[in-house]
CSV table of C-alpha atoms in Angstrom, one decimal:
chain,number,residue,atom,x,y,z
A,1,UNK,CA,-51.8,-167.5,-38.1
A,2,UNK,CA,-53.4,-167.3,-41.5
A,3,UNK,CA,-50.5,-165.3,-42.9
A,4,UNK,CA,-47.9,-168.0,-41.7
A,5,UNK,CA,-49.8,-170.9,-43.0
A,6,UNK,CA,-50.1,-169.3,-46.5
A,7,UNK,CA,-46.4,-168.6,-46.7
A,8,UNK,CA,-45.2,-172.2,-45.9
A,9,UNK,CA,-46.8,-173.8,-49.0
A,10,UNK,CA,-45.3,-171.1,-51.2
A,11,UNK,CA,-41.8,-171.7,-49.8
A,12,UNK,CA,-42.3,-175.5,-50.1
A,13,UNK,CA,-43.2,-175.1,-53.8
A,14,UNK,CA,-40.1,-173.0,-54.4
A,15,UNK,CA,-37.8,-175.7,-52.8
A,16,UNK,CA,-39.5,-178.4,-54.8
A,17,UNK,CA,-39.0,-176.4,-58.0
A,18,UNK,CA,-35.3,-175.9,-57.2
A,19,UNK,CA,-34.9,-179.7,-56.5
A,20,UNK,CA,-36.5,-180.7,-59.8
A,21,UNK,CA,-34.3,-178.2,-61.7
A,22,UNK,CA,-31.1,-179.6,-60.0
A,23,UNK,CA,-32.1,-183.2,-61.0
A,24,UNK,CA,-32.7,-182.1,-64.6
A,25,UNK,CA,-29.3,-180.5,-64.8
A,26,UNK,CA,-27.7,-183.6,-63.3
A,27,UNK,CA,-29.5,-185.9,-65.9
A,28,UNK,CA,-28.3,-183.7,-68.7
A,29,UNK,CA,-24.7,-183.9,-67.5
A,30,UNK,CA,-24.9,-187.7,-67.2
A,31,UNK,CA,-26.4,-188.0,-70.7
A,32,UNK,CA,-23.8,-185.7,-72.2
A,33,UNK,CA,-21.0,-187.8,-70.6
A,34,UNK,CA,-22.6,-191.0,-72.0
A,35,UNK,CA,-22.7,-189.6,-75.5
A,36,UNK,CA,-19.1,-188.5,-75.4
A,37,UNK,CA,-17.9,-192.0,-74.3
A,38,UNK,CA,-17.4,-194.1,-77.5
A,39,UNK,CA,-16.1,-197.6,-77.5
A,40,UNK,CA,-12.9,-198.1,-79.5
A,41,UNK,CA,-14.5,-201.0,-81.5
A,42,UNK,CA,-17.1,-198.6,-82.8
A,43,UNK,CA,-14.5,-196.3,-84.4
A,44,UNK,CA,-14.5,-196.7,-88.1
A,45,UNK,CA,-11.1,-196.6,-89.9
A,46,UNK,CA,-10.4,-193.5,-91.9
A,47,UNK,CA,-10.7,-193.7,-95.6
A,48,UNK,CA,-7.3,-194.3,-97.5
A,49,UNK,CA,-5.7,-191.8,-99.7
A,50,UNK,CA,-6.7,-193.8,-102.8
A,51,UNK,CA,-10.4,-193.9,-101.9
A,52,UNK,CA,-10.5,-190.2,-100.9
A,53,UNK,CA,-8.6,-189.1,-103.9
A,54,UNK,CA,-10.5,-187.7,-106.8
A,55,UNK,CA,-11.3,-190.2,-109.6
A,56,UNK,CA,-8.9,-188.5,-112.0
A,57,UNK,CA,-6.0,-188.8,-109.5
A,58,UNK,CA,-6.9,-192.5,-109.0
A,59,UNK,CA,-6.8,-193.2,-112.8
A,60,UNK,CA,-3.4,-191.5,-113.1
A,61,UNK,CA,-2.0,-193.6,-110.2
A,62,UNK,CA,-3.4,-196.8,-111.8
A,63,UNK,CA,-1.8,-195.8,-115.1
A,64,UNK,CA,1.5,-195.2,-113.4
A,65,UNK,CA,1.5,-198.6,-111.8
A,66,UNK,CA,0.6,-200.3,-115.1
A,67,UNK,CA,3.5,-198.5,-116.8
A,68,UNK,CA,5.9,-199.8,-114.2
A,69,UNK,CA,4.9,-203.4,-114.7
A,70,UNK,CA,4.6,-203.3,-118.5
A,71,UNK,CA,7.9,-204.1,-120.4
A,72,UNK,CA,8.1,-204.1,-124.2
A,73,UNK,CA,8.9,-207.6,-125.5
A,74,UNK,CA,11.7,-206.2,-127.8
A,75,UNK,CA,13.5,-204.7,-124.8
A,76,UNK,CA,13.8,-207.9,-122.8
A,77,UNK,CA,17.3,-209.4,-123.1
A,78,UNK,CA,17.1,-213.1,-123.4
A,79,UNK,CA,20.3,-215.2,-123.1
A,80,UNK,CA,21.1,-217.4,-126.1
A,81,UNK,CA,20.3,-221.0,-125.4
A,82,UNK,CA,22.7,-223.8,-126.2
A,83,UNK,CA,20.5,-225.0,-129.0
A,84,UNK,CA,20.5,-221.6,-130.6
A,85,UNK,CA,24.3,-221.3,-130.3
A,86,UNK,CA,24.8,-224.8,-131.8
A,87,UNK,CA,22.4,-224.1,-134.6
A,88,UNK,CA,24.3,-220.8,-135.4
A,89,UNK,CA,27.6,-222.6,-135.4
A,90,UNK,CA,26.3,-225.3,-137.7
A,91,UNK,CA,24.9,-222.7,-140.1
A,92,UNK,CA,28.2,-221.0,-140.2
A,93,UNK,CA,30.0,-224.2,-141.0
A,94,UNK,CA,27.4,-225.0,-143.7
A,95,UNK,CA,27.9,-221.6,-145.3
A,96,UNK,CA,31.7,-222.0,-145.2
A,97,UNK,CA,31.4,-225.5,-146.7
A,98,UNK,CA,29.1,-224.2,-149.5
A,99,UNK,CA,31.6,-221.5,-150.3
A,100,UNK,CA,34.5,-224.0,-150.5
A,101,UNK,CA,32.4,-226.5,-152.5
A,102,UNK,CA,31.5,-223.9,-155.0
A,103,UNK,CA,35.2,-222.9,-155.3
A,104,UNK,CA,36.3,-226.5,-155.8
A,105,UNK,CA,33.6,-227.3,-158.4
A,106,UNK,CA,35.1,-228.9,-161.5
A,107,UNK,CA,38.6,-229.3,-160.0
A,108,UNK,CA,40.8,-232.0,-158.4
A,109,UNK,CA,42.0,-231.5,-154.9
A,110,UNK,CA,44.4,-233.4,-152.6
A,111,UNK,CA,43.0,-233.6,-149.1
A,112,UNK,CA,43.1,-235.5,-145.9
A,113,UNK,CA,39.9,-236.8,-144.4
A,114,UNK,CA,39.2,-236.1,-140.8
A,115,UNK,CA,36.0,-238.1,-140.6
A,116,UNK,CA,33.2,-239.5,-142.9
A,117,UNK,CA,29.5,-240.1,-142.2
A,118,UNK,CA,26.1,-240.6,-143.9
A,119,UNK,CA,23.4,-237.9,-143.5
A,120,UNK,CA,20.0,-238.8,-145.0
A,121,UNK,CA,21.6,-241.5,-147.2
A,122,UNK,CA,24.1,-238.9,-148.5
A,123,UNK,CA,27.8,-239.6,-147.7
A,124,UNK,CA,29.7,-236.6,-146.3
A,125,UNK,CA,33.4,-236.1,-145.9
A,126,UNK,CA,35.1,-233.6,-143.6
A,127,UNK,CA,38.3,-232.7,-145.5
A,128,UNK,CA,41.2,-230.3,-145.4
A,129,UNK,CA,43.7,-229.5,-148.2
A,130,UNK,CA,47.1,-231.0,-147.9
A,131,UNK,CA,50.2,-231.4,-150.1
A,132,UNK,CA,51.9,-234.5,-151.5
A,133,UNK,CA,55.3,-235.3,-153.0
A,134,UNK,CA,56.7,-238.5,-154.3
A,135,UNK,CA,58.7,-240.5,-151.8
A,136,UNK,CA,62.4,-240.4,-152.6
A,137,UNK,CA,62.9,-244.1,-151.9
A,138,UNK,CA,59.6,-245.9,-152.2
A,139,UNK,CA,56.8,-246.0,-154.6
A,140,UNK,CA,54.5,-243.9,-152.5
A,141,UNK,CA,53.9,-240.4,-151.4
A,142,UNK,CA,55.1,-238.0,-148.7
A,143,UNK,CA,52.1,-236.3,-147.3
A,144,UNK,CA,52.3,-232.8,-145.7
A,145,UNK,CA,49.2,-232.0,-143.6
A,146,UNK,CA,47.5,-228.7,-144.2
A,147,UNK,CA,46.3,-226.2,-141.7
A,148,UNK,CA,43.0,-224.4,-141.1
A,149,UNK,CA,39.5,-225.6,-140.6
A,150,UNK,CA,38.0,-228.7,-142.2
A,151,UNK,CA,35.3,-228.4,-144.8
A,152,UNK,CA,32.3,-230.7,-145.3
A,153,UNK,CA,31.9,-231.9,-148.9
A,154,UNK,CA,29.2,-234.2,-150.3
A,155,UNK,CA,30.2,-237.6,-151.8
A,156,UNK,CA,28.1,-238.6,-154.8
A,157,UNK,CA,26.1,-241.8,-154.2
A,158,UNK,CA,27.5,-243.2,-157.4
A,159,UNK,CA,31.1,-242.0,-156.9
A,160,UNK,CA,34.0,-244.0,-158.2
A,161,UNK,CA,36.2,-245.1,-155.3
A,162,UNK,CA,39.7,-246.6,-155.6
A,163,UNK,CA,41.4,-247.3,-152.3
A,164,UNK,CA,44.8,-248.6,-151.3
A,165,UNK,CA,46.1,-249.7,-148.0
A,166,UNK,CA,45.2,-249.0,-145.3
A,167,UNK,CA,41.7,-248.4,-146.7
A,168,UNK,CA,42.1,-251.7,-148.6
A,169,UNK,CA,43.8,-254.8,-147.3
A,170,UNK,CA,47.2,-256.1,-148.3
A,171,UNK,CA,45.9,-258.2,-151.1
A,172,UNK,CA,45.6,-255.2,-153.4
A,173,UNK,CA,43.6,-252.0,-154.1
A,174,UNK,CA,39.9,-252.0,-153.5
A,175,UNK,CA,38.2,-250.7,-156.6
A,176,UNK,CA,34.5,-250.2,-157.0
A,177,UNK,CA,33.8,-249.7,-153.3
A,178,UNK,CA,30.4,-248.1,-152.8
A,179,UNK,CA,30.5,-244.7,-151.0
A,180,UNK,CA,28.8,-246.3,-148.0
A,181,UNK,CA,31.5,-249.0,-147.8
A,182,UNK,CA,34.2,-246.3,-148.2
A,183,UNK,CA,32.8,-244.3,-145.3
A,184,UNK,CA,32.8,-247.4,-143.1
A,185,UNK,CA,36.4,-248.2,-144.0
A,186,UNK,CA,37.6,-244.7,-143.4
A,187,UNK,CA,36.0,-244.5,-139.9
A,188,UNK,CA,37.4,-248.0,-139.1
A,189,UNK,CA,40.8,-246.4,-139.1
A,190,UNK,CA,42.2,-244.7,-136.0
A,191,UNK,CA,42.6,-240.9,-136.0
A,192,UNK,CA,46.4,-241.4,-136.3
A,193,UNK,CA,46.0,-243.7,-139.3
A,194,UNK,CA,43.6,-241.3,-141.0
A,195,UNK,CA,46.1,-238.4,-140.5
A,196,UNK,CA,48.7,-240.4,-142.5
A,197,UNK,CA,46.5,-241.0,-145.6
A,198,UNK,CA,45.8,-238.7,-148.4
A,199,UNK,CA,43.1,-238.7,-151.0
A,200,UNK,CA,42.7,-237.3,-154.5
A,201,UNK,CA,39.2,-236.0,-154.9
A,202,UNK,CA,37.5,-235.1,-158.2
A,203,UNK,CA,34.6,-232.6,-158.0
A,204,UNK,CA,31.9,-232.2,-160.6
A,205,UNK,CA,30.4,-228.9,-161.7
A,206,UNK,CA,28.0,-228.9,-158.8
A,207,UNK,CA,30.8,-229.3,-156.2
A,208,UNK,CA,30.1,-232.9,-155.1
A,209,UNK,CA,32.9,-235.5,-155.1
A,210,UNK,CA,32.5,-238.0,-158.0
A,211,UNK,CA,35.8,-239.8,-157.7
A,212,UNK,CA,38.0,-240.7,-154.8
A,213,UNK,CA,41.5,-242.3,-154.9
A,214,UNK,CA,43.5,-242.9,-151.7
A,215,UNK,CA,47.3,-242.7,-152.1
A,216,UNK,CA,49.4,-245.8,-151.7
A,217,UNK,CA,51.3,-246.1,-148.4
A,218,UNK,CA,53.9,-248.8,-148.0
């Protein structure tokens, strides 16, 4: 009897120890599974290539990007604006007119006037060389128009003007017209009338017109 009673507690203690060990193993397994399960929202995004790259590599990449965007001002092609084109054409015309005026300085030329105007109180004439011959039947001239571009010449503010019809009226020649009056009468004619009239121009040593005489037309 004594031997039987002593063995039962020992066996009971062994069973209790086994049960506690099993529970400990089960708890460890559950805890391991809990740690392995991670919510998707807790996952941090991986660092980009730029942030993980060494500082030297990042500086080289930044320099390459800046080089792509930077353009030398001198290499940018800009289309010519209308104002620039007009200014260039006007400058070319002025240069040509200066050359012609210098060539005509101190001479007399027979011309036709395309148009006349006043610029900063200075009368200007757009002229082209022509030829004249006495009319075979009338006391007038036969005018042969010239070819080529017209040239702008300055008319002196104190120029001597002598005009016949159609610049003057039928009552007789208009002598002593001011340059401003002459410009107004020329532009009062139609383009066809201006094309049929010729003018003798006298240039001084500086190339400006100091005398104008329109040719008589019956």
